[in-house]
Amino acid sequence: MRPFKVIRPTNEKEAMEQVSKGNASYLAAGTDLLNRIKEHVASPDSVVDLKSLPGMNTIEVTDQGIWIGALVRLSAVSSHTDVLSRFPAVCETIIHAATPQIRNMATVGGNLCQKPRCWYLRHEGYSCVKNGGTGCWARDGENEFHGIFDNQICSATQPSNLAPVLVAHEAVIEIASKDGVRELTADQFFIGPSSDPLREVSLEEGEFVRRVMLPESTRAGSWAYEEAREKQSFDWAQASVTLLLDRGGRKGDHRVVLGAVSPAPLRRSDIEKKIDGSDDEIAEASGIAGAGATPLSENGYKIPMLKGLIGKAIRSARSRKEG
Amino acid sequence: MHEPRESNDKKAERKSPSNDDLNLVGTPFRRVDGRAKVTGQTRFADDLTFPRMVHMKLVRSTVPHARIVSIDTSAAEKMPGVLGFLTGESMPHPFGILPVSQDEHALCVDKVRFVGDPVVAIAAITEEQAYEASLVVKVEYESLETISNVEEAISTPEPRIHEYGDEGNLHKKLSMQFGDTDAGFEEADEIFEDVMYFEGNTHLPMEQHATVALTEETDRVTVYSSTQTPHYLHRSLTKVLEIPAARIRVIACPNGGGFGGKSDPFNHEICAAKMSLKLGRPVKISLSREEVFYCHRGRHPVLMKIKTGVKKDGTLTSQHLQTALDGGAYGSYGVASTYYTGALQTVTYNLPKYRFDSIRAFTNKAPCGPKRGHGTPQPRFAYEVHLDKIAHKLGIDPAEIRMQQLVDPESVTSNWLKVGSMGLGKCIEAVVEGSGWKERHGNLPDGHGLGLACGSYLSGAGLPIYWNHMPQSGVQLQLDRSGGVALFCGETEIGQGSDSVIAAITAEVLGIDLKDIRLCVADTDLTPVDLGSYSSRVTLMAGNAALQAAERARDLVAKGAAEELKVPAKELVFAEGRVFHGENPDTSMSWQDAVIAAESRFGTLGTTGSYVPPRSPGRYRGAGVGPSPAYSYSAAVVETRVDRETGIYRVEHVWMAHDVGKCINPAMVMGQIEGSVYMGLGEAMMEEQVYRRLPKKRSNALVHKHPSLLEYKSPTFADMPPVTSYIIEDPDPNGPFGAKEVGQGPLLPMMPAVANSIFDAVGVRVDQVPIAPHMVRQAIEAKDKGKEGRFGPKSFPEIDFGTPLRVPTPEEGGDGKAVNIDEAGVRDGTGTMTERTDAVKGGE
Ligand SMILES: Cc1cc2nc3c(=O)[nH]c(=O)nc-3n(C[C@H](O)[C@H](O)[C@H](O)COP(=O)(O)OP(=O)(O)OC[C@H]3O[C@@H](n4cnc5c(N)ncnc54)[C@H](O)[C@@H]3O)c2cc1C
Ligand code: SF4
């Protein structure tokens, strides 16, 4: 591994200054960043350790919702009683992410800002639109795990398990920036390649995520999370479905967000509309899973897989409600 | 002198032991290396450090096939801490594990053959300095066409990856016919044919390879290494370093897992020794995980076509198997692997006529070699799935079709393998019973299935890797007045428990405590030769050598004790640290006193034991691969739940029965069974060592798809189902106490049993491994659409295997020899895989 300098800023301003100097990266737990350094796909001269900043490691429960600091470990979120009781889908998606060891280390901020798993992007031998070059190797190459929606420019999928559920809950992402704090909703935060192929999240130079808020107003009446992956113990998803029913007690206020099939979490209001309690809602909803999909040579299987997952999610959310 | 024993001594009240009673063998005694392993005291090669030790790194090729135009180390020489370099010219002699494939160099000379091939070695004071320096070495290459798979190797005979081999880029090509297979097919009521694929995968030992070499005098070198085969490494070092063997000492450290991945002599081991000689300092190299993926020598990817003639009642009449192996860039054990993809098809079910054709291609990928089951899991997968299909089509229970035609014990197969004890029937019965197979197979609800498959493996290859008449295992015992016994043996502990096995056999015979045995193993200066921990040979071969040495020691001590106790030596019994008179246990003395009695009479005490396997009946060229003193047998039933909607499946339970002949230690046997189940599951479900091409402008290189533990998928605890193991004991006359192997055999049934269970669950076939959920999903989708519910390879390439070597079977009155040597264009053999002429040629 290439040596690098570790900088421990004492305040947010210093952190932003340090990271803007030369070739530097923010560091949280390092479970993603260090892998990329080891694999020679990232080579920062210095890393700015966010863990030295105060106040980003707490979960705060308010009437408006639950604020989760960017440095809170994934396992701390999934075992937090208030998160569990009010936003159980969030905990479920976390439990599907990585391994217990990784979840004990990995932070929420790092999870949202991890780089995609495209195996071309993660090999030092390739350059493509995503790392400043041109073209996409996966398009005509090996794309078994790539996206089937919005995949014209870059088909690498958003790897974060948290991303879809945050979009479904319309979570607020609080960002520290040079001009103070700014907020984005999760669906504004995660971006696709047409906005900027170099980024997956809309953080500007020097900015970092301070905390995330799960709004009380989006608590679900029932919910489900279904995920398919190649290896069952731990693996990144091949496809996932996050389903929230009757959010905020509003009948029919559903959310269906697909994960691991597109560059940003994909909300599917067309599918939401089919979930109407009718007898054939499952067939109707899963039947249109592939609408708008443009599968590549090796990933067409994701459409039938999504169909299966949507059916399972509806059954599971319905039975949870009844049970 | 010994104290007179009190008559109320507890020992005397116990049942008087006789030689038929085993005290230690067969009990779950604690491993002799167990405590050190779990408390972190075991010293693996990477734990070693010596005064003035320096570190070495290898600069590896970044291109898959190229001529080396120039090597520029000038920038690296100026880097801090750098002490020295080596390049290929300094070690011009080729080496390789098999005498017939001496095709490797310690560092590449002229040419590189895969991404990861080492070109330059650099030593520096610290590992980081060596690494930093390795980054600035400039190697200029002139690219050659890259061969990425078997098809390309066939269609691209030039440029050749190696200047030797059967033709073009085919390393090995063979065709053998045992009996009149055409007549066999004519007798059949139905003929079945399948094409199957087994993807390559790697061993993934926890310990990454490491070596430390020390130069004691100017021309003496000691090499500590994580190797399974110190003896073969010793030979390669002699050859490449041009130093007499007697001046090279190889010590195999305990291996943190090997599984076949540390059975070849490796370039980094030779470079460390050379560098140490050059610098006069200890030199260490510890490979990174990425480099371990480049060392590889793992499972060959094999495409197979299997055709079998069957009578209506399920009786097999004839089989024709064709296999095509993707060998990677070097020979390694490949010639043996090639034969192994056919050799053991005959030892489970009666196969009266059998034809086997095979090729092994050179490709520009990390070299393949032996991995647990060496060459046999691939055809076993094909055979067991094929048989499941046959049984289904004929309406015969899959367990029944196997039971009705088991090979007889003490028989000779159509390809001239001598089978000894044969416990497969008992294995099948155990798993059928345990899993509730009869009631549940075919009757479980949709999405739930049971699959059954079997396997067999060698208890040691019958022949050594190079031609010789010497023992394949040796043990030396040294006894003295302390009562302690020093046991010297060249065997290598790779985690499989071989230290415990030889110690237990010795302790059993001498009737002493395991703790009184001091082991000195795997040290070419001090221990008698043992060929290594490969081919599941150690329990049987080193075990027999230990048995012989121990019996000789017992007889020697008995002579001394007999005089002292004034009873005939042959009436003495050795147990519980004492020597008893069998008839009258009150007459006894302690073991220590007995040794003192013997040492007083005969002087310094020592005995040796050695083992040479029996000669195999096969006399045709190629008959050297397959024979073994004894075959182990295994049967598995796997229960699987498949989700139709996603294709995701979970193995929920495994029942595995293994015929180990005689169990030396049930805890260790179960450990091997469960470990094999685990590894087999990985191969069945997810593991693959696969490659991808770099873009044209970046040399078009063929790179490993995921040389990291993050991306190379392998099961974890959470993927592991409950396993019910059955230890079946069908003692083999050739095994020590009847023992056969267990290290590799139980892996074999796993892959086909998983595939068969998926069929039982959802009625579709995936004819390849690993089986990814999407393959199951695609097969289900195809079936739903009215097409064949199958995912797998479509066809086998047209290959001219040449005229088969025709060998009449024992049933046809053959004598083990081929009848058409001239026509087939091969020489007849003595049954050895590497004959004297080859050995001499290869060795010089
Ligand atoms: C074996 C394994 C399996 C995994 N499986 C899954 C999975 O199934 N699902 C899943 O979602 N993830 C998975 N992951 C990824 C894992 O969740 C992430 O690596 C982890 O969440 C990253 O958090 P971290 O704190 O370690 O981030 P780091 O590695 O420290 O940082 C990751 C990136 O985010 C940036 N960053 C970190 N914090 C901030 C912040 N507050 N603001 C702005 N930028 C920031 C860093 O600069 C860096 O680029 C897996 C990882 C491993 C190793
Ligand atoms: S999918 Fe995206 S990241 Fe991967 S090669 Fe294409 S452009 Fe690059």
Coordinates of C-alpha atoms and ligand atoms in Angstrom, one line a residue, chain A residues 25-33 35-36 50 56 70 74 96-99 102 105-107 109-111 113-114 159-162 203 207-209 234-236, chain B residues 710, ligand 1:
Chain A
S25 CA -9.5 12.3 0.9
Y26 CA -11.9 12.2 3.8
L27 CA -11.5 9.1 6.0
A28 CA -14.2 7.7 8.2
A29 CA -13.8 4.0 9.2
G30 CA -11.8 3.3 6.1
T31 CA -13.5 0.1 5.2
D32 CA -14.0 1.3 1.6
L33 CA -11.2 3.9 1.2
N35 CA -9.5 -1.1 0.1
R36 CA -9.3 1.3 -2.8
L50 CA -13.4 12.9 10.2
M56 CA -20.9 13.6 14.6
A70 CA -22.4 10.6 9.9
L74 CA -23.9 1.0 11.0
H96 CA -28.3 -7.0 4.8
A97 CA -25.1 -5.0 4.3
A98 CA -21.6 -6.4 4.6
T99 CA -20.6 -8.5 7.6
I102 CA -17.7 -4.4 8.9
M105 CA -16.7 -0.4 11.9
A106 CA -18.4 1.2 8.9
T107 CA -20.0 4.6 9.4
G109 CA -21.5 8.8 6.1
G110 CA -19.0 6.4 4.6
N111 CA -21.7 4.0 3.6
C113 CA -20.2 8.0 0.1
Q114 CA -18.6 4.6 -0.8
P159 CA -23.7 0.2 -3.8
S160 CA -25.0 1.6 -0.5
N161 CA -27.7 -0.5 1.1
L162 CA -28.9 2.6 3.0
L203 CA -21.2 16.9 -2.6
E207 CA -18.0 19.2 1.6
F208 CA -18.9 16.3 3.8
V209 CA -22.0 14.7 5.3
F234 CA -22.6 -11.2 2.7
D235 CA -22.4 -9.7 -0.6
W236 CA -23.4 -6.6 -2.4
Chain B
L710 CA -13.1 -9.2 -0.9
Ligands
LIG1 C1 -16.8 -7.3 2.9 C2 -17.6 -6.0 2.7 C3 -18.9 -6.2 2.3 C4 -19.7 -5.1 2.1 N1 -21.0 -5.3 1.8 C5 -21.8 -4.2 1.7 C6 -23.2 -4.3 1.4 O1 -23.7 -5.4 1.2 N2 -23.9 -3.2 1.4 C7 -23.4 -1.9 1.6 O2 -24.1 -1.0 1.6 N3 -22.1 -1.8 1.8 C8 -21.3 -2.9 1.9 N4 -20.0 -2.7 2.1 C9 -19.4 -1.4 2.1 C10 -19.4 -0.8 3.5 O3 -20.7 -0.6 3.9 C11 -18.7 0.5 3.4 O4 -17.3 0.2 3.1 C12 -18.8 1.3 4.6 O5 -20.1 1.7 4.9 C13 -18.0 2.6 4.4 O6 -17.9 3.3 5.6 P1 -16.6 3.8 6.2 O7 -16.9 4.5 7.4 O8 -15.6 2.7 6.4 O9 -16.1 4.7 5.0 P2 -14.6 5.0 4.5 O10 -14.0 3.9 3.8 O11 -13.8 5.7 5.5 O12 -15.1 6.1 3.4 C14 -15.7 5.7 2.3 C15 -15.8 6.9 1.3 O13 -16.7 7.9 1.8 C16 -16.0 9.1 2.1 N5 -16.6 9.6 3.3 C17 -16.6 8.9 4.5 N6 -17.4 9.6 5.4 C18 -17.8 10.7 4.8 C19 -18.6 11.8 5.1 N7 -19.1 11.9 6.4 N8 -18.9 12.8 4.2 C20 -18.4 12.7 3.0 N9 -17.6 11.7 2.6 C21 -17.3 10.7 3.4 C22 -14.5 8.8 2.1 O14 -13.8 9.8 1.7 C23 -14.5 7.6 1.2 O15 -14.3 8.0 -0.1 C24 -19.1 -3.8 2.3 C25 -17.8 -3.6 2.6 C26 -17.0 -4.7 2.8 C27 -15.6 -4.5 3.2

